[in-house]
CSV table of C-alpha atoms and ligand atoms in Angstrom, one decimal:
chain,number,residue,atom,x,y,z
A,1,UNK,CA,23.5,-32.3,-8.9
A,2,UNK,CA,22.1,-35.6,-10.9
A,3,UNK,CA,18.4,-35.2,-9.4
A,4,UNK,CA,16.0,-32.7,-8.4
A,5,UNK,CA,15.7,-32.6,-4.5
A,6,UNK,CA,13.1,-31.4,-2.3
A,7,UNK,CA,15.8,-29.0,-0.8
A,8,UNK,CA,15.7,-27.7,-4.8
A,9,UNK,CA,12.6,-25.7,-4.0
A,10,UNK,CA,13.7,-24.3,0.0
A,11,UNK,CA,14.2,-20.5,-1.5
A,12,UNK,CA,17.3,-21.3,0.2
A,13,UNK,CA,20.7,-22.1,-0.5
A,14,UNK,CA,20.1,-25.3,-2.9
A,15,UNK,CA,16.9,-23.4,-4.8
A,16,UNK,CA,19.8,-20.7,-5.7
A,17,UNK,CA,21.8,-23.3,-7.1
A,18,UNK,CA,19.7,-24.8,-9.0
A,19,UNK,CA,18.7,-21.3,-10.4
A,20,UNK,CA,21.6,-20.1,-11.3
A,21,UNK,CA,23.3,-23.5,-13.1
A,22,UNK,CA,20.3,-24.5,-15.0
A,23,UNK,CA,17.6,-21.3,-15.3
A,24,UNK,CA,20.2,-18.5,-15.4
A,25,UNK,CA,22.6,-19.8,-17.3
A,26,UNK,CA,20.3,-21.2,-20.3
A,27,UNK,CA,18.1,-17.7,-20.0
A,28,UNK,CA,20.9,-15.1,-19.5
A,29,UNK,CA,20.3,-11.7,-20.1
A,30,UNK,CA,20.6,-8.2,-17.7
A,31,UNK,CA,16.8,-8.0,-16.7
A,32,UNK,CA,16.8,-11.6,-15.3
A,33,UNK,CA,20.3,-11.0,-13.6
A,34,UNK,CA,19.1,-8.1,-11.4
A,35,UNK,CA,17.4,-10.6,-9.4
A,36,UNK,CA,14.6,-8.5,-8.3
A,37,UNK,CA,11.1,-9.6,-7.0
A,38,UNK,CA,9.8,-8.6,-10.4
A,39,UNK,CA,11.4,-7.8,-13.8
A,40,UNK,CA,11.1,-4.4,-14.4
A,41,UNK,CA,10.3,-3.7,-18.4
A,42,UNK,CA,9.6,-1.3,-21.3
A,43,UNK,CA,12.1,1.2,-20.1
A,44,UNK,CA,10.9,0.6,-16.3
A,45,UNK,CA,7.5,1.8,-16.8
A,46,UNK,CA,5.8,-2.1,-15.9
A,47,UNK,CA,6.7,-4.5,-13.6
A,48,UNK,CA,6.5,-8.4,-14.3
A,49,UNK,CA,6.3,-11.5,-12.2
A,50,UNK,CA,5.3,-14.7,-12.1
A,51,UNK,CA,4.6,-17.6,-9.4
A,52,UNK,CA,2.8,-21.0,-8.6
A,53,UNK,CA,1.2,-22.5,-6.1
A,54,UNK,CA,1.3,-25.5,-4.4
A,55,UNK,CA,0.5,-25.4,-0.9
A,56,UNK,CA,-1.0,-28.3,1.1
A,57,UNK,CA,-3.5,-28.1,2.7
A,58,UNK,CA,-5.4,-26.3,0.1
A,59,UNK,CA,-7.3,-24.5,3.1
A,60,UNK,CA,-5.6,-23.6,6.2
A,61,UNK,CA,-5.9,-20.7,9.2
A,62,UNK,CA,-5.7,-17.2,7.5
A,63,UNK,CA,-6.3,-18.0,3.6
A,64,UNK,CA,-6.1,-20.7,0.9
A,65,UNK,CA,-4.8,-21.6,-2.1
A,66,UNK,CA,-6.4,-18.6,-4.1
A,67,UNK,CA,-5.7,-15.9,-1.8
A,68,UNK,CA,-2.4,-17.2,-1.6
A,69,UNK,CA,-2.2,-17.6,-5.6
A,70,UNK,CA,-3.1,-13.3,-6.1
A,71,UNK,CA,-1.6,-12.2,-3.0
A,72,UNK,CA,2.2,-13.9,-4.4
A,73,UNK,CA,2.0,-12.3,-7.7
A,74,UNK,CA,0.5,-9.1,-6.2
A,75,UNK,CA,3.1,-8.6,-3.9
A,76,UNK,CA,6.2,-9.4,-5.6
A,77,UNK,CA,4.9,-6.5,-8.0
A,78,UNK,CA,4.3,-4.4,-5.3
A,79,UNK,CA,8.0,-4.8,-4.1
A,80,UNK,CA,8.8,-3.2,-7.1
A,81,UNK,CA,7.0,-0.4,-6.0
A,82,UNK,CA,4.0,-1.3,-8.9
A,83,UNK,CA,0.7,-1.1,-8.5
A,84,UNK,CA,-0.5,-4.5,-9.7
A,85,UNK,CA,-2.8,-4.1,-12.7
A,86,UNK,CA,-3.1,-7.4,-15.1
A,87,UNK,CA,-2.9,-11.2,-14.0
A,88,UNK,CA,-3.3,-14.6,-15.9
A,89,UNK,CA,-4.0,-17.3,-13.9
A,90,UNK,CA,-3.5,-20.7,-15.0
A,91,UNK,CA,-4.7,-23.7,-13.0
A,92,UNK,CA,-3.7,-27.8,-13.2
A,93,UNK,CA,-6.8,-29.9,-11.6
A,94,UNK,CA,-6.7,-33.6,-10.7
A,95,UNK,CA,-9.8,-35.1,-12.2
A,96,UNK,CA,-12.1,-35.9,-9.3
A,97,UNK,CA,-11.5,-32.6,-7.6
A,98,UNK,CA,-14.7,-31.0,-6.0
A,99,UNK,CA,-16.3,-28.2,-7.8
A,100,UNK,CA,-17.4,-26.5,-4.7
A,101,UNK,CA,-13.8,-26.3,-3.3
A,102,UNK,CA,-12.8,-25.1,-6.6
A,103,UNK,CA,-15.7,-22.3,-6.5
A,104,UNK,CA,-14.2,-21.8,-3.1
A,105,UNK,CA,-10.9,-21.2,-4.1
A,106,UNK,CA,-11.4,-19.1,-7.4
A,107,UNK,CA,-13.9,-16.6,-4.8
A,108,UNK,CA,-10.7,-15.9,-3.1
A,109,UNK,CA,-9.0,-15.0,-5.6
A,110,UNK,CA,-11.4,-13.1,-7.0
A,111,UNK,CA,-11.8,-10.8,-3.4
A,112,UNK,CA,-7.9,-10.5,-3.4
A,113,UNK,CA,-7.6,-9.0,-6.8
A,114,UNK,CA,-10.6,-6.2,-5.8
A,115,UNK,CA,-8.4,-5.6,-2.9
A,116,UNK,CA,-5.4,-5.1,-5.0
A,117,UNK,CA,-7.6,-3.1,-7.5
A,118,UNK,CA,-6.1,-5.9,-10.4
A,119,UNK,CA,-7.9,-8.0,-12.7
A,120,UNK,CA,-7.2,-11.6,-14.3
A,121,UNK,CA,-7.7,-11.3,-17.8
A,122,UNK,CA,-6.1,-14.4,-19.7
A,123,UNK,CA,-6.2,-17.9,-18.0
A,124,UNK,CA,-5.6,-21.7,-19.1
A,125,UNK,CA,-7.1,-24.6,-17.4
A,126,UNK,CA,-5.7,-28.4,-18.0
A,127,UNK,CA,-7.4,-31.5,-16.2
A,128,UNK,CA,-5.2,-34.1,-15.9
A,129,UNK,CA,-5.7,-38.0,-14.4
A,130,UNK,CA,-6.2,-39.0,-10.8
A,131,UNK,CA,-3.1,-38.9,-9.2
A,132,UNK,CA,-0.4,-36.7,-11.8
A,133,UNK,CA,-1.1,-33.6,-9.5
A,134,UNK,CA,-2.2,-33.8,-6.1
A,135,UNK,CA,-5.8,-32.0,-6.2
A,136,UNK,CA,-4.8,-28.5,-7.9
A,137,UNK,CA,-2.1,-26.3,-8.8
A,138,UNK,CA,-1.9,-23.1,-10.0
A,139,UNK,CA,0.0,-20.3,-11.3
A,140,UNK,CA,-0.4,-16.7,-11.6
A,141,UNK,CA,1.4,-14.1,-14.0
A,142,UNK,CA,1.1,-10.3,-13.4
A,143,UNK,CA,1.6,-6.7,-14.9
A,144,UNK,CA,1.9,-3.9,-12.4
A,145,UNK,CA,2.8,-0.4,-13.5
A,146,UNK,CA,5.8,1.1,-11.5
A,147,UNK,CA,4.7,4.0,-9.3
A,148,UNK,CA,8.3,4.4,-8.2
A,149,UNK,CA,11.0,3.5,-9.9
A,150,UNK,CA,14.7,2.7,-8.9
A,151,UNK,CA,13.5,0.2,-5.7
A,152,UNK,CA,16.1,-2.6,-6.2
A,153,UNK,CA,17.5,-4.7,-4.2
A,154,UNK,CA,20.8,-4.3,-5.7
A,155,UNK,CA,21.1,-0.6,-4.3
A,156,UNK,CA,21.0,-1.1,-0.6
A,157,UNK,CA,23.5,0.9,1.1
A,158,UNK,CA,25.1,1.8,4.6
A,159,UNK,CA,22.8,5.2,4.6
A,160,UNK,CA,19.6,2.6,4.8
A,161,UNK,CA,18.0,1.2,7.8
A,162,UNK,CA,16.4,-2.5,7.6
A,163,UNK,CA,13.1,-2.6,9.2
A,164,UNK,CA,10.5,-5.7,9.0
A,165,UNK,CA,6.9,-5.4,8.7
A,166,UNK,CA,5.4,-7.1,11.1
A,167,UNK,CA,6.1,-10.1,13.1
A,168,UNK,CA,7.5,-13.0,11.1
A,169,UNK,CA,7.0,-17.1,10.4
A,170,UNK,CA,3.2,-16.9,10.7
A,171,UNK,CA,2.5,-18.7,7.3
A,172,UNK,CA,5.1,-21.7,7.7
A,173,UNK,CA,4.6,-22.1,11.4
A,174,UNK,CA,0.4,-22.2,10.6
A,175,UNK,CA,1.0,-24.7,7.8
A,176,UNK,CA,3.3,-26.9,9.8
A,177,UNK,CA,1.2,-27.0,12.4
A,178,UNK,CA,-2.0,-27.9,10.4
A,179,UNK,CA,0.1,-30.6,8.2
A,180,UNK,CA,1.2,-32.4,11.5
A,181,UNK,CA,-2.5,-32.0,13.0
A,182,UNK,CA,-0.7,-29.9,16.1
A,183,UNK,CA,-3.4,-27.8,17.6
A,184,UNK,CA,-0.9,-24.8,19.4
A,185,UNK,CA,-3.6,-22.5,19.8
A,186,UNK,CA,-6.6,-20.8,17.8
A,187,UNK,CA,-4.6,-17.6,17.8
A,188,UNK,CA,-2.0,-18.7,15.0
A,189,UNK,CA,-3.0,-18.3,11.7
A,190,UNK,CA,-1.2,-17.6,8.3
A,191,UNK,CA,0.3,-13.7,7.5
A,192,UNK,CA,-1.0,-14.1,4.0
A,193,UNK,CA,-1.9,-10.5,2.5
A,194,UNK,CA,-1.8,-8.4,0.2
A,195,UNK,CA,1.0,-5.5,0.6
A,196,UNK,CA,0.2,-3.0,-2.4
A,197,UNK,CA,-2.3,-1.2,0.0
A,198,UNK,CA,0.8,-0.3,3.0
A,199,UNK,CA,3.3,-0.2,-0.3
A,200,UNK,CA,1.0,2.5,-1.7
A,201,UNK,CA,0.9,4.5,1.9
A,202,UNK,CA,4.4,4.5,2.2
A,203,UNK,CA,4.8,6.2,-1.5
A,204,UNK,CA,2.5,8.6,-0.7
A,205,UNK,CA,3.9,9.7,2.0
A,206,UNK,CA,7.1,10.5,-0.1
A,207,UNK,CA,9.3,7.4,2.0
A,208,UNK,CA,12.6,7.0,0.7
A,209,UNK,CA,12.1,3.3,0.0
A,210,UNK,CA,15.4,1.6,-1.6
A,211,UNK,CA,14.8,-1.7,-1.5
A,212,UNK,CA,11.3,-4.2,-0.6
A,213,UNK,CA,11.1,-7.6,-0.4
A,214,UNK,CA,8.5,-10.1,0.8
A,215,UNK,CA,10.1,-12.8,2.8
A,216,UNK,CA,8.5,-15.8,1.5
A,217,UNK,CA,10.4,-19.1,1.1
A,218,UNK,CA,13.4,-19.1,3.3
A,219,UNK,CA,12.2,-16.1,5.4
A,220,UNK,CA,13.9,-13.1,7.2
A,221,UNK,CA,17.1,-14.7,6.8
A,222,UNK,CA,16.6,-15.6,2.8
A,223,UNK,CA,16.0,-11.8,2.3
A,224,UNK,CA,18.6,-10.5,4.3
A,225,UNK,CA,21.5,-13.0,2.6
A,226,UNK,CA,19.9,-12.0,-0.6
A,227,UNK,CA,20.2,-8.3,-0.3
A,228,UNK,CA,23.7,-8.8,1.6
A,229,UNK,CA,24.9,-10.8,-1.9
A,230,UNK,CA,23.1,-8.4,-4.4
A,231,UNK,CA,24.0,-5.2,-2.8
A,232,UNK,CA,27.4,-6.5,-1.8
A,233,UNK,CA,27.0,-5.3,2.1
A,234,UNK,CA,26.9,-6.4,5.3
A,235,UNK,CA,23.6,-6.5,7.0
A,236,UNK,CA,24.0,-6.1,11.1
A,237,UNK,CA,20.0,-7.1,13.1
A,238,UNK,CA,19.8,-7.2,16.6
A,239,UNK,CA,18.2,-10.6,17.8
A,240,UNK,CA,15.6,-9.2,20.3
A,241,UNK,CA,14.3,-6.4,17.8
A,242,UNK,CA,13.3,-9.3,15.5
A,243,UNK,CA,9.2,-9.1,15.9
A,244,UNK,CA,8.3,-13.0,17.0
A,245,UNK,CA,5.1,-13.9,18.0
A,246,UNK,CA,4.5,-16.2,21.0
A,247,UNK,CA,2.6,-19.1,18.9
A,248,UNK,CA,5.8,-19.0,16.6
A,249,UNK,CA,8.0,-18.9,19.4
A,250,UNK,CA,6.0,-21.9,21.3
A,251,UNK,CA,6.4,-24.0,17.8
A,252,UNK,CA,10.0,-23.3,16.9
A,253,UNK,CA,11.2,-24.2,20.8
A,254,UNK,CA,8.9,-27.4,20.3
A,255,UNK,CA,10.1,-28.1,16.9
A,256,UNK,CA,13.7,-26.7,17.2
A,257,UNK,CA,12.8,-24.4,14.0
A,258,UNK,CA,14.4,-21.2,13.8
A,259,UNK,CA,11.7,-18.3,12.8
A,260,UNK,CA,13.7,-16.4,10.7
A,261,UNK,CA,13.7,-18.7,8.2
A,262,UNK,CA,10.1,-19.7,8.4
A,263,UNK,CA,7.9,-18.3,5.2
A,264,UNK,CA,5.9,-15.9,5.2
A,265,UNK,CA,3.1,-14.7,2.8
A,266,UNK,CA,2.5,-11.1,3.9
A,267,UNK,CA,5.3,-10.0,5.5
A,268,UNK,CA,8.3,-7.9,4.0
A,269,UNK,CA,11.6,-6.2,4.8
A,270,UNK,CA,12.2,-2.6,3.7
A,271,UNK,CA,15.6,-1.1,3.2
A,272,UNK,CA,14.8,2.6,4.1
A,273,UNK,CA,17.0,6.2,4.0
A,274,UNK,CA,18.2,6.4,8.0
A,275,UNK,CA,16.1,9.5,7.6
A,276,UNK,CA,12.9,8.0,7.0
A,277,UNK,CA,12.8,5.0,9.4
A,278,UNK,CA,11.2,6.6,11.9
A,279,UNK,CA,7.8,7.9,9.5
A,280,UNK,CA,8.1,4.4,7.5
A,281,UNK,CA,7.7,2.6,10.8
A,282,UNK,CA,4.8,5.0,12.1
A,283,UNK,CA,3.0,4.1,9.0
A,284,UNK,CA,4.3,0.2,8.8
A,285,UNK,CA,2.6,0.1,12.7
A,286,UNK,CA,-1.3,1.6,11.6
A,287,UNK,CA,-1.5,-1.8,9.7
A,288,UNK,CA,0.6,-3.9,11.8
A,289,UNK,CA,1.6,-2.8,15.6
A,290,UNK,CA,4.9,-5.0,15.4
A,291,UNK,CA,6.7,-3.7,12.6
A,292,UNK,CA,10.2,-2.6,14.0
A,293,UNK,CA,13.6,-1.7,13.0
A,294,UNK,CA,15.6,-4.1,12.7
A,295,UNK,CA,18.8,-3.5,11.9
A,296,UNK,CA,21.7,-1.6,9.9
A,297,UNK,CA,24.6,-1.5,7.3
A,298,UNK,CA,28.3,-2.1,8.9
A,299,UNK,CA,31.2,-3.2,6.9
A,300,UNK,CA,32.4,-6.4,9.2
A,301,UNK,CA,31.8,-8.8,6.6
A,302,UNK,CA,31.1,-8.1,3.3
A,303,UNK,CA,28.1,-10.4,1.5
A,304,UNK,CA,27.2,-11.7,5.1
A,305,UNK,CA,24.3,-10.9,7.7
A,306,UNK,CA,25.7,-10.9,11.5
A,307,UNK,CA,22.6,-11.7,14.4
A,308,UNK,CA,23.8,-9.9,17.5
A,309,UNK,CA,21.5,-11.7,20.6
A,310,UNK,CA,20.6,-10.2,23.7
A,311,UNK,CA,23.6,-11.6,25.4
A,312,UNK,CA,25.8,-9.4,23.3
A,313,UNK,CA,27.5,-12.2,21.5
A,314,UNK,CA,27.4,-12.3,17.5
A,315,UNK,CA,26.9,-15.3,14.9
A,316,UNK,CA,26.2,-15.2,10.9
A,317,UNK,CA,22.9,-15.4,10.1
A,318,UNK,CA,23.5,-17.8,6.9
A,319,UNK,CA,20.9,-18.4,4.3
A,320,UNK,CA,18.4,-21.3,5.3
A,321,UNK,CA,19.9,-25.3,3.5
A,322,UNK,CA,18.3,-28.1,3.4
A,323,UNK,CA,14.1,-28.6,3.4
A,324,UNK,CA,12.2,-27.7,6.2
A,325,UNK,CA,8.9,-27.8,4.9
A,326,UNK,CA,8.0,-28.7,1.3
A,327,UNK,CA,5.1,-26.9,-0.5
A,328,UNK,CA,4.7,-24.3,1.7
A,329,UNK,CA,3.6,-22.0,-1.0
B,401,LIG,MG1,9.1,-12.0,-3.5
């Protein structure tokens, strides 16, 4: 590793690397090493995440930049079983950048924190010269306060059920598809949401949730490798019970993409206790119809996720290499 690659920033395999030999090994210490979607502090009482954003377009089916900037923070917190309360957001501009966009993009943000119920209360703004950012990036920090604790991914075991939220690679399929000008259909847009409002439901209701995790950069597949490393496991998912949406489908046969390692921006796996799957998915399907169970904890292969397909034959399901789509998020 002499240069930073594209690849560096899949949420995949080479993202991990690079974390691990430069970040992790500088930063060391046992809150950053849990690896969760949000470091949980002062003696698990808050959560704390961070996140920046860099999508292109700025505007695309289903949200922009802005929702996409509180909805990130927001639901990595949420993971944690938090309810997010505090945010900073911090924003780089390329001088020339239109004012109206820019009202545009911080009145999404603004509607995604009401629906959160969070607030931005410290911020920074830098302008920088034509052409040393393309248009505007920005980053948001938040606080959440843990309504549950001990959801980690790094406690996942074979008396949990995997189940997804919905049906997954909305958000990379709709930003590939407005990048490269392919109009597929009106129906397709981004996942992007916030989750604390189905996170707080399924609390509530008393679910036995072990594990969340938003399956962002690198996907279904990301996730699952993740939580097959951290909770030292092996994750088994049946192929056809794996919620894909025909637009998806239609691009990733066109484009030879693989949807379970498209991103998405409101979409999440949930390890649950066997005994709850059935009432998590109940509740999972009020807000989203395709939520399913996906799969379960076998010891075949330690560490590794095994796809069983329709035809009854079985492959690894390895985290996603290489870069498929760059700023994605
Ligand atoms: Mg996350």
């Amino acid at each position: 590793m002499k240069q930073i690659k594209l690849a560096h920033g899949n949420g995949g395999e080479e993202n991990n690397e690079l974390i691990s030999k430069i970040f992790y090994k500088a930063f060391k210490n046992e809150i950053l090493e849990k690896s969760e979607d949000a470091a949980i502090i002062e003696d698990g009482k808050l959560a704390f995440s961070t996140d920046s954003f860099t999508v292109t377009p700025l505007f695309f089916a289903g949200a922009d930049i802005g929702k996409l900037a509180v909805c990130g923070t927001c639901n990595d917190l949420a993971m944690m079983g938090a309810q997010p309360k505090y945010l900073t957001c911090s924003v780089i501009v390329e001088e020339g950048f239109s004012i109206d966009e820019l009202k545009k993009i911080v009145s999404s943000m603004q509607k995604e924190l009401e629906i959160n119920g969070a607030k931005v209360v410290s911020g920074d703004t830098k302008v920088v010269p034509r052409g040393s950012v393309d248009k505007i990036f920005i980053n948001t920090t938040g606080i959440g306060k843990v309504l549950k604790s001990g959801i980690s991914s790094n406690s996942i075991t074979d008396e949990d059920a995997i189940i997804v939220s919905r049906d997954i690679g909305c958000h990379g399929a709709t930003i590939f598809a407005a990048r490269e000008g392919i109009e597929l259909t009106s129906e397709l847009k981004s996942d992007c949401t916030s989750l604390y409002p189905i996170v707080k439901k399924l609390l509530d209701e008393d679910i036995h949730v072990t594990a969340m995790r938003d399956a962002t950069r690198g996907g279904l597949s990301a996730v699952l490798n993740e939580w097959a490393k951290q909770s030292n496991i092996c994750i088994e998912v049946d192929e056809d019970k794996i919620p894909v949406c025909d637009e998806v489908m239609g691009l990733c046969e066109l484009l030879g993409f693989d949807a379970t390692s498209l991103a998405n921006e409101g979409t999440f796996l949930l390890a649950v206790k066997t005994q709850d799957a059935k009432k998590a998915l109940e509740i999972l399907q009020k807000f989203n119809k395709n939520a399913s169970i996906i799969g379960k904890l076998t010891d075949l292969h330690v560490k590794k996720v095994i796809l069983n397909s329709a035809w009854g034959t079985q492959r690894f399901l390895d985290m996603p290499t290489g870069e498929l789509l760059p700023r994605i998020c």
